[in-house]
Short mmCIF file of C-alpha atoms in Angstrom, two decimals:
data_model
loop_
_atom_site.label_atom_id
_atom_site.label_comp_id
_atom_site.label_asym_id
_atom_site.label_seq_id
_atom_site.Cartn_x
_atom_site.Cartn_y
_atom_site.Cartn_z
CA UNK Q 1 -28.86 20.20 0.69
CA UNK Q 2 -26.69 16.72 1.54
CA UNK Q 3 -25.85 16.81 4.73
CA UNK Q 4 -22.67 16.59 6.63
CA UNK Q 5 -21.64 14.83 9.62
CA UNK Q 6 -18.31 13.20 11.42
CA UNK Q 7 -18.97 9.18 10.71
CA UNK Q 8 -15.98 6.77 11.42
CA UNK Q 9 -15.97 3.47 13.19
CA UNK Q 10 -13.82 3.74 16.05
CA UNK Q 11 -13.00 0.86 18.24
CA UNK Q 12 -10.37 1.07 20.93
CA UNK Q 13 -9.57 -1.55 23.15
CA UNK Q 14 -6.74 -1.08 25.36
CA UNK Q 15 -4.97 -4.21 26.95
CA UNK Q 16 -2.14 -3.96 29.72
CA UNK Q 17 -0.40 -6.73 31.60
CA UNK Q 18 -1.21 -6.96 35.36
CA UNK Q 19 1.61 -5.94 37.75
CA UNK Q 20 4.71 -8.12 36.78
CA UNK Q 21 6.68 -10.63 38.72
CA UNK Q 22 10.44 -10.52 37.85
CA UNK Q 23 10.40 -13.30 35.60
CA UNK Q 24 7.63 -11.78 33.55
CA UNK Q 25 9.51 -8.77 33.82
CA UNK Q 26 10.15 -9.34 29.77
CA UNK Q 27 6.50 -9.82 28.83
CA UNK Q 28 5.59 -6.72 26.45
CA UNK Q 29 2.30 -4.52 27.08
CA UNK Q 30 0.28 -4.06 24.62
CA UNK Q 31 -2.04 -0.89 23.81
CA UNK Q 32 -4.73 -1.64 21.13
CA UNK Q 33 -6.63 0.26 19.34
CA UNK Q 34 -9.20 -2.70 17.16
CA UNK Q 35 -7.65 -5.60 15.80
CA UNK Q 36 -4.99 -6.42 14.09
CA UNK Q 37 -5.44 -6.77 10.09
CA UNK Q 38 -5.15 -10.16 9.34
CA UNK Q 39 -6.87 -13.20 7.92
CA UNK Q 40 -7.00 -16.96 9.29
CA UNK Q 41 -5.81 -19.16 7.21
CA UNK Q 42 -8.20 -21.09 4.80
CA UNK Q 43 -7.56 -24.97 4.68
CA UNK Q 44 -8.79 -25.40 0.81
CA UNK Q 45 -9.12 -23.13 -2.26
CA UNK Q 46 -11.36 -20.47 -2.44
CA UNK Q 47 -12.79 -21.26 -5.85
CA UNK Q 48 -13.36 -17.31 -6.96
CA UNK Q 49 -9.51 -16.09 -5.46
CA UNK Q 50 -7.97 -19.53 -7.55
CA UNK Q 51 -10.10 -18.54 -10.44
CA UNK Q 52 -8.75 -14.82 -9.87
CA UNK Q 53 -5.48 -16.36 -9.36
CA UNK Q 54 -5.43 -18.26 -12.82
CA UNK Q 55 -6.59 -14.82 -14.54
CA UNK Q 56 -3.72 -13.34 -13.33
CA UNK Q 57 -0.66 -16.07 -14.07
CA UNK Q 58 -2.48 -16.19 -17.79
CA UNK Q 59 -1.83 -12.03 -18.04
CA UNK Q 60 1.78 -11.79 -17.45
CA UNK Q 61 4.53 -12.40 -19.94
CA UNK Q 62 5.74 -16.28 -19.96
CA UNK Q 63 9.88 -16.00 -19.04
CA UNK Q 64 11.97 -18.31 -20.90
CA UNK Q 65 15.66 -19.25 -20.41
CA UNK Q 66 16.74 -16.50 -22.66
CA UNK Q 67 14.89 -13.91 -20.82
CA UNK Q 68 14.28 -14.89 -17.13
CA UNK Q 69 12.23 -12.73 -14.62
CA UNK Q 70 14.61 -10.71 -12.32
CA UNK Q 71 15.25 -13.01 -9.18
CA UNK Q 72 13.24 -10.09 -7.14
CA UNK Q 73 10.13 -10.75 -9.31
CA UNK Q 74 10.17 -14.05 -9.37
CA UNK Q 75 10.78 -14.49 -5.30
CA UNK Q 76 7.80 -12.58 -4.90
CA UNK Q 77 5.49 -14.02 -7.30
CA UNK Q 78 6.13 -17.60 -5.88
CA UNK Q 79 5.43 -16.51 -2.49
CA UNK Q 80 2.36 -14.80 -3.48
CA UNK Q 81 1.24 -17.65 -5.14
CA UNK Q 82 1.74 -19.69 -2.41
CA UNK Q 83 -0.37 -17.15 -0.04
CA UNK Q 84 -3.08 -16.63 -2.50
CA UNK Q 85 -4.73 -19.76 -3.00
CA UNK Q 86 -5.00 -20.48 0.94
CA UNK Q 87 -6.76 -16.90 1.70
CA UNK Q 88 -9.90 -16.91 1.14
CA UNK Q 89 -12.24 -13.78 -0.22
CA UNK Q 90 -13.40 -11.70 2.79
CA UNK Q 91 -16.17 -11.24 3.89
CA UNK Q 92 -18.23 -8.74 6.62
CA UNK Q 93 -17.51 -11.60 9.05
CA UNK Q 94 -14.10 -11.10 8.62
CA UNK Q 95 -12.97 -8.79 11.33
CA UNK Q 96 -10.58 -6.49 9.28
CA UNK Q 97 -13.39 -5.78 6.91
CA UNK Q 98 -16.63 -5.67 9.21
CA UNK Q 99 -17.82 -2.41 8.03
CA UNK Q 100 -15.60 -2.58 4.70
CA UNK Q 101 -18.08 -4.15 2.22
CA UNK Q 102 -15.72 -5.65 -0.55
CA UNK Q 103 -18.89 -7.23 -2.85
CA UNK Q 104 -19.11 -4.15 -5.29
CA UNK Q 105 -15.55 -5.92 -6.16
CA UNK Q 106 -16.51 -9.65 -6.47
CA UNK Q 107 -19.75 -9.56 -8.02
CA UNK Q 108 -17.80 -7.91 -10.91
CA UNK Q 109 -15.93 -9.21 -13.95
CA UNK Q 110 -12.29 -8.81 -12.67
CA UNK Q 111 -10.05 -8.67 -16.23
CA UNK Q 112 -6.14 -8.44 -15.64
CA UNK Q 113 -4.97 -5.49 -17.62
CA UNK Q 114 -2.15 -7.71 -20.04
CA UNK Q 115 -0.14 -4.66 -21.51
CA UNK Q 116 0.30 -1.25 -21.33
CA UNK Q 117 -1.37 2.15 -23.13
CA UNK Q 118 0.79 2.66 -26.27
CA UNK Q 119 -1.13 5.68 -27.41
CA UNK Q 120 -1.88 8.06 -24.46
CA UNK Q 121 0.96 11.00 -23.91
CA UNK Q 122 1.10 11.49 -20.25
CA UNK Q 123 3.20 14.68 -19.63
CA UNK Q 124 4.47 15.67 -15.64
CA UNK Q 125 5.35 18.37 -13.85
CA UNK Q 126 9.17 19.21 -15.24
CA UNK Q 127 10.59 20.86 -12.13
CA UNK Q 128 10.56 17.42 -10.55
CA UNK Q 129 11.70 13.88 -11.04
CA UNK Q 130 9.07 11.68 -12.22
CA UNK Q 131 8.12 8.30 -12.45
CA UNK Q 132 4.93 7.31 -14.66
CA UNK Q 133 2.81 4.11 -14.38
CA UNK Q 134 -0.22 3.64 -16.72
CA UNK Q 135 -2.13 0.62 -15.51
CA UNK Q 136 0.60 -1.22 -13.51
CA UNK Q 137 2.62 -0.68 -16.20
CA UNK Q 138 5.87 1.45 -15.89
CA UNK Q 139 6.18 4.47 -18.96
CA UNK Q 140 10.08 4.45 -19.47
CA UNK Q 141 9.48 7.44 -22.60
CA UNK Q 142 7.72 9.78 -19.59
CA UNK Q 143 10.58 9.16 -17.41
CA UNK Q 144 12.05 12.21 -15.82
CA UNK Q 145 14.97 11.76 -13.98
CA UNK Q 146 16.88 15.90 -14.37
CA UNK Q 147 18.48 17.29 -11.35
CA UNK Q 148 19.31 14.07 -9.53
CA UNK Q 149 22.54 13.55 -7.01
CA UNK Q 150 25.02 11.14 -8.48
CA UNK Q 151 23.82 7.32 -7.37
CA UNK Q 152 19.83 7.76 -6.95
CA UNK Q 153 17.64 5.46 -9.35
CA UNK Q 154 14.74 5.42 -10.45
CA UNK Q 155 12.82 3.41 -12.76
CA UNK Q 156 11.89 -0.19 -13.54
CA UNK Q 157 13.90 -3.01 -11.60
CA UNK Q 158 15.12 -4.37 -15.07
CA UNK Q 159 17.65 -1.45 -15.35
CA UNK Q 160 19.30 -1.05 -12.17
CA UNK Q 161 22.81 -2.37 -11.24
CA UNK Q 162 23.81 -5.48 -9.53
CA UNK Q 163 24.34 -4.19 -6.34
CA UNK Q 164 20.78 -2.40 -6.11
CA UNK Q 165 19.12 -5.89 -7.20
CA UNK Q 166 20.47 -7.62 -4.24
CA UNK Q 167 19.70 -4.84 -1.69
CA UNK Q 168 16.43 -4.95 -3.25
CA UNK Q 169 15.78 -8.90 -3.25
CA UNK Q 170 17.23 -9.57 0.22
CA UNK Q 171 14.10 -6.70 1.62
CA UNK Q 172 11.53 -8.33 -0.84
CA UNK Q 173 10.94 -11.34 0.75
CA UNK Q 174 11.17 -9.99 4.46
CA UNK Q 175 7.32 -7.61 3.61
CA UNK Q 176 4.92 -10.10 5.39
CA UNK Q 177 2.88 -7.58 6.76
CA UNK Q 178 -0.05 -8.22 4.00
CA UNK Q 179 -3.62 -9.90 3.03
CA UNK Q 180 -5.33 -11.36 -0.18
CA UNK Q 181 -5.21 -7.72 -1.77
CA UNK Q 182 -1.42 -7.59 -1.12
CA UNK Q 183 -1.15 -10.94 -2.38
CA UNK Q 184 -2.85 -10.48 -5.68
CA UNK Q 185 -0.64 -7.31 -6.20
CA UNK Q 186 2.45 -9.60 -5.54
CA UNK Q 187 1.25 -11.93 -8.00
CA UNK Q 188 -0.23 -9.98 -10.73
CA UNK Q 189 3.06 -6.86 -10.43
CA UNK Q 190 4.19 -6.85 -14.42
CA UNK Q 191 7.18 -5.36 -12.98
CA UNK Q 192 8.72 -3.27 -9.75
CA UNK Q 193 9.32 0.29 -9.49
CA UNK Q 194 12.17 0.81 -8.18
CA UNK Q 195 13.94 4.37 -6.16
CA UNK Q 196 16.88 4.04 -4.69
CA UNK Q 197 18.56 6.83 -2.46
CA UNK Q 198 22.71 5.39 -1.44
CA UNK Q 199 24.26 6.77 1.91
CA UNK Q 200 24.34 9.89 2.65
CA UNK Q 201 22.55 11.08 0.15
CA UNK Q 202 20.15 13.98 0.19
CA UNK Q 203 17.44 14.59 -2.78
CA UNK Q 204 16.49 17.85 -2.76
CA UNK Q 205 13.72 17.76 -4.83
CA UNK Q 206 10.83 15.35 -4.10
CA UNK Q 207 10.16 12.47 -6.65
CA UNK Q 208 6.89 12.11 -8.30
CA UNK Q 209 4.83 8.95 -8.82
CA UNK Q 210 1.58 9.35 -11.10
CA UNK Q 211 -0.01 6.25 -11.43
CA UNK Q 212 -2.73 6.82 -14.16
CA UNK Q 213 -5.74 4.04 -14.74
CA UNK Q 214 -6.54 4.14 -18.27
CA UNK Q 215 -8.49 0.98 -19.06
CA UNK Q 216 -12.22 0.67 -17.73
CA UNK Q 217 -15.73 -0.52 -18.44
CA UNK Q 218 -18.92 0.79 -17.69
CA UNK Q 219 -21.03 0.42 -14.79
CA UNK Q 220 -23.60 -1.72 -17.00
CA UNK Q 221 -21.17 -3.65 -18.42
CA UNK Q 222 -19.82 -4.79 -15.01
CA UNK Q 223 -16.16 -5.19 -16.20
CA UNK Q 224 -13.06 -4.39 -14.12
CA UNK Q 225 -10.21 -3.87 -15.19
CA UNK Q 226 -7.16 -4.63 -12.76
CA UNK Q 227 -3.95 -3.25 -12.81
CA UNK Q 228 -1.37 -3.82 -9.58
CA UNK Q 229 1.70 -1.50 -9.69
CA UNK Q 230 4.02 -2.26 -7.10
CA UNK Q 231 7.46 0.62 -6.02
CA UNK Q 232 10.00 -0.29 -3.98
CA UNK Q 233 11.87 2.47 -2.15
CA UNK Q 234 15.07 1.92 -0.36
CA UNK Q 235 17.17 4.70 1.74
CA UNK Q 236 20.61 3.75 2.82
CA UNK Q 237 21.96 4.94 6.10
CA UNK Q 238 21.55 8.74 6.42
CA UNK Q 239 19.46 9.47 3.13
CA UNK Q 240 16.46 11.67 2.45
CA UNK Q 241 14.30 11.70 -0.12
CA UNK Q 242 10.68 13.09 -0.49
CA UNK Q 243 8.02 11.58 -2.91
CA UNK Q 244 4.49 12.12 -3.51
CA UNK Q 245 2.24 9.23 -5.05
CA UNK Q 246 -1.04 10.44 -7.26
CA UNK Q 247 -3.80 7.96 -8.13
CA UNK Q 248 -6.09 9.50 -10.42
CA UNK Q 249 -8.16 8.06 -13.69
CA UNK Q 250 -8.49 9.38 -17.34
CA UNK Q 251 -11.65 11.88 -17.49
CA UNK Q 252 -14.99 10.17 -17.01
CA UNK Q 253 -16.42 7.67 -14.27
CA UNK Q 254 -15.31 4.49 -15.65
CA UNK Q 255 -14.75 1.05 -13.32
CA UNK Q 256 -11.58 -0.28 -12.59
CA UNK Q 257 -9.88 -1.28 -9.71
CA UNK Q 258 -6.37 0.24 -9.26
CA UNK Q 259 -4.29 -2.47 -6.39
CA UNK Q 260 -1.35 -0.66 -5.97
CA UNK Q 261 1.45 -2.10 -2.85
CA UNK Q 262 4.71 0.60 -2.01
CA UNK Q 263 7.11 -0.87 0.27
CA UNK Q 264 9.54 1.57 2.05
CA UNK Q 265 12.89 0.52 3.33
CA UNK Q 266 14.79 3.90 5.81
CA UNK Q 267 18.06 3.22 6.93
CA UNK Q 268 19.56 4.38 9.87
CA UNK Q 269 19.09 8.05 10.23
CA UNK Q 270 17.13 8.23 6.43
CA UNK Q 271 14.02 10.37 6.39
CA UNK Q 272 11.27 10.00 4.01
CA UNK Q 273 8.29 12.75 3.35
CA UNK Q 274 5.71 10.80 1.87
CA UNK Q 275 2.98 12.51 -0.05
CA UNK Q 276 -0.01 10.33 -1.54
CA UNK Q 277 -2.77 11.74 -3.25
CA UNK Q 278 -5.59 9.97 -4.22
CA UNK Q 279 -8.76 11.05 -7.03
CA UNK Q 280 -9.61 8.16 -8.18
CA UNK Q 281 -13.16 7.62 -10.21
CA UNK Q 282 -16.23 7.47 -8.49
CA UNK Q 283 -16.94 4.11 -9.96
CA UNK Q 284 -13.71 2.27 -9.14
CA UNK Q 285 -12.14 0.63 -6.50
CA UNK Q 286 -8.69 1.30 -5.01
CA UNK Q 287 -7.37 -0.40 -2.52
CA UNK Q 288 -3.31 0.35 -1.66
CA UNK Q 289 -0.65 -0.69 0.95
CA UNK Q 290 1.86 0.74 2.11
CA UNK Q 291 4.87 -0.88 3.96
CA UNK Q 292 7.66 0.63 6.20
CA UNK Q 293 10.33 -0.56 7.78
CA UNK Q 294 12.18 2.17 9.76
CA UNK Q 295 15.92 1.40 11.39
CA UNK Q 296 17.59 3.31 14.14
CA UNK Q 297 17.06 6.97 14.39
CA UNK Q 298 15.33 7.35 11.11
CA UNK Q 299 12.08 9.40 10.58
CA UNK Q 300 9.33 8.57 8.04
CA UNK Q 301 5.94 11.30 7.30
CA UNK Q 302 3.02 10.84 5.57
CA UNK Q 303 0.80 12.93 4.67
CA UNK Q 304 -2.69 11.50 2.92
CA UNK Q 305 -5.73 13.19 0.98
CA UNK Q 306 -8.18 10.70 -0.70
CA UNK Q 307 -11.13 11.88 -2.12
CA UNK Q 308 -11.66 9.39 -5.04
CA UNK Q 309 -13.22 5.86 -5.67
CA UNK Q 310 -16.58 4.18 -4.60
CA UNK Q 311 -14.27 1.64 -2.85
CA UNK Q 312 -10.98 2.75 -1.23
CA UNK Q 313 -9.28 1.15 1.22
CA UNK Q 314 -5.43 2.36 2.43
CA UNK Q 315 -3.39 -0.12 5.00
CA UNK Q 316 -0.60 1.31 5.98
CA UNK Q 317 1.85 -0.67 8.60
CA UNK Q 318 5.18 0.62 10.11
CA UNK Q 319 7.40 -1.10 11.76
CA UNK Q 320 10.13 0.87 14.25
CA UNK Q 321 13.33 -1.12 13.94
CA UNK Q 322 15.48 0.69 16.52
CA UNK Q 323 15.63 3.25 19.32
CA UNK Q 324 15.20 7.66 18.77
CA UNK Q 325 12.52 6.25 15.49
CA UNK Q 326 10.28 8.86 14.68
CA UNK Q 327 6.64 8.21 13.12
CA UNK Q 328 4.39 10.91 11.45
CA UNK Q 329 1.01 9.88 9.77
CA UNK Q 330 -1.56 12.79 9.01
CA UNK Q 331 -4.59 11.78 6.68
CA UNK Q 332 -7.63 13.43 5.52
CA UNK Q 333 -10.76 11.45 3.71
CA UNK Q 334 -13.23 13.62 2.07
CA UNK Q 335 -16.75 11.79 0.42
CA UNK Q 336 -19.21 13.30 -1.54
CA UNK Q 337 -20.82 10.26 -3.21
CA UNK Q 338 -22.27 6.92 -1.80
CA UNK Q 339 -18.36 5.79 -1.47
CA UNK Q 340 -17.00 3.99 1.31
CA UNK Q 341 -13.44 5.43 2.53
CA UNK Q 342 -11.36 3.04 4.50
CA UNK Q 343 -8.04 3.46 6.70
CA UNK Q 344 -6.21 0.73 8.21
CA UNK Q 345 -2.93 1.44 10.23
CA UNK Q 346 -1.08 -1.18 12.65
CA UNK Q 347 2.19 0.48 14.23
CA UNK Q 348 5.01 -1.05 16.04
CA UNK Q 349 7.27 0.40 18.55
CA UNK Q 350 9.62 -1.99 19.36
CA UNK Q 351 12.81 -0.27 20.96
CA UNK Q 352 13.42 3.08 23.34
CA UNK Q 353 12.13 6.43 22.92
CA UNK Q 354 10.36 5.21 20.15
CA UNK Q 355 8.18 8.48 18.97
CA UNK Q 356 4.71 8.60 16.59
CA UNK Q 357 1.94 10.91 16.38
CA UNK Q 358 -0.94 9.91 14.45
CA UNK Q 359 -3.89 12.44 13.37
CA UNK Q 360 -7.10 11.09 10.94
CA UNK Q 361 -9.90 13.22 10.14
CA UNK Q 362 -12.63 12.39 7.63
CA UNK Q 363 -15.73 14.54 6.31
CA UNK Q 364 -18.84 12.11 5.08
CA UNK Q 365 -21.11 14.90 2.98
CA UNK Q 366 -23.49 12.49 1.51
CA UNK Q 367 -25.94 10.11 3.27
CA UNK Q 368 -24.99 7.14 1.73
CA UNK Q 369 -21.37 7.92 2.32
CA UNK Q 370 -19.10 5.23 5.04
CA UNK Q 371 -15.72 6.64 6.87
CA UNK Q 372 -13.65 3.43 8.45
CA UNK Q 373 -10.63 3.65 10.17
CA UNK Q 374 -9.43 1.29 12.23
CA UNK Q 375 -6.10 1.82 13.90
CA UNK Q 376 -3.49 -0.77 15.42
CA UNK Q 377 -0.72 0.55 17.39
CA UNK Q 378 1.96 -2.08 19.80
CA UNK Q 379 4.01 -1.05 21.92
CA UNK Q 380 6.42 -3.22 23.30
CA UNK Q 381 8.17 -2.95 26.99
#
């Protein structure tokens, strides 16, 4: 019988300014809980991330005059880029990954996925709005889009209308929240996903993401496959919308590593219900950020189940924009294999009656098994 315990790495260190003179009235406090996910800058080329980074400019589509990228795309693949090749690979000295053992990842043969599944039939719940993404790739013919309010996309960034393109490439470039995984998304994206909820508006039903990893190797074979599918999702001032994100693989225990980025934009007094689900193989690795960027009186919710992958690792940073901002983050990890489970969050409340409850439980039922979570939250005066 396997036996079950309670196993995450906790480290809390809590840091608050001495009693304050008038004129450092200003300075903020600052409660910690570990460190802050970030990398120090490398001064030269990491030879296996430029190699990677070569890979993954070779995979996607050349754009010609005729056929440009959309000026989103392209904004975020030349900062990428630029980011990229001065990170290096981490490492367990690296403080954001000291018990995060990234290896099973690097000693494999990394192959960018270059076009989509033409023959698999991927078929969604009907009573719900669906978007489908086979390896990074977004599935226009499994597109379900019934029962949606006048003015809500969804889809691939090369269909939506002028006005949606510039709301979504002035909020592009302002996502510097990431690392080398976020990076290689940015860089390797074959296109955005794109939902997009105007004023006012109020989805009833919630919209559903499948991302589905079809291509794979076996574990003797050491290939891994990448795909990076990257979703936008922008609320306008007083919208609410609900989706729910699900990882999972074709049938079998095939390797591939699914690096998947969603950045949310709320407007003023939007609420989002985020769902993400994630069943990934046994042999793969997953590794997914997600971005928020709340405004004044909006709320944002997540709820998270992962289960899946030998290597999964979920960094999830929200940033409170204005006063009366509610936070909501509930996640549950589950192993039953020698997998390694990984939560990063880093929170910032930066204006009044800021609000956020967090609440992370993990079950490790194998001895081999490794819960992380490592937790950031700021909170300015």
């Amino acid at each position: 019988m396997s036996a079950l315990s309670f196993s995450p790495h906790l480290h809390i260190n809590i840091n608050r300014n001495p009693k304050l003179t008038p004129k450092r009235r200003a300075k903020p406090n600052k409660i910690r809980v570990s460190l802050q996910t970030t990398f120090p800058q490398a001064t030269f080329s990491d030879p296996f991330v430029l190699q990677l980074a070569e890979s993954l400019e070779d995979s996607l589509p050349s754009s010609s005059s005729s056929s440009p990228q959309p000026l989103p795309l392209q904004k975020l693949r030349d900062s990428s880029s630029q980011t990229l090749l001065s990170t290096p690979w981490p490492s367990r000295k690296d403080e954001p990954f000291r018990f995060t053992d990234t290896s099973f990842i690097k000693s494999s043969q990394i192959q960018p996925i270059t076009r989509p599944s033409s023959s698999l039939d991927v078929s969604t719940d009907a009573q719900f709005p669906s978007l489908v993404l086979i390896d990074g790739f977004i599935q226009n013919s499994a597109l379900n889009l019934s029962n949606l309010p006048d003015g809500v996309y969804v889809g691939s960034l090369l269909g939506v209308s002028d006005g949606i393109m510039k709301r979504v490439s002035d909020f592009i470039s302002e996502f510097q929240c990431g690392d080398l995984f976020w990076s290689i998304n940015g860089m390797g994206a074959p296109d955005l996903g794109v939902i997009y909820v105007p004023a006012g508006c109020k989805v009833e039903n919630p919209i559903y993401l499948k991302y589905l990893s079809v291509e794979g190797g076996n574990v003797d074979s050491k290939k891994l496959p990448i795909s990076n599918p990257r979703v936008v999702l922008l609320v306008e001032e007083g919208g609410e919308v609900g989706i729910i994100e699900e990882f999972v693989g074709k049938e079998g225990n095939d390797c591939y590593w699914a690096n998947s980025v969603l950045e949310v934009v709320i407007g003023k007094g939007g609420k989002v219900r985020h769902s993400y689900l994630q069943n990934q193989s046994l042999n793969a690795a997953h590794i997914k950020w997600t971005a928020v960027r709340q405004e004044t009186a909006s709320g944002y919710e997540l709820v998270e189940v992962s289960t899946g992958g030998k290597l999964s690792r979920h960094n999830v940073h929200v940033q409170q924009l204005g006063p009366d901002t509610e936070t909501e983050l509930s996640s549950f990890h589950l192993l039953v294999s020698d997998q390694t489970q990984d939560l990063h969050s880093r929170l910032l409340l930066d204006h009044p009656r800021g609000y956020c409850r967090q609440l992370h439980k993990c079950i490790v039922a194998h001895s081999l098994g490794q819960a992380v979570f490592d937790g950031n939250v700021k909170v300015n005066r």
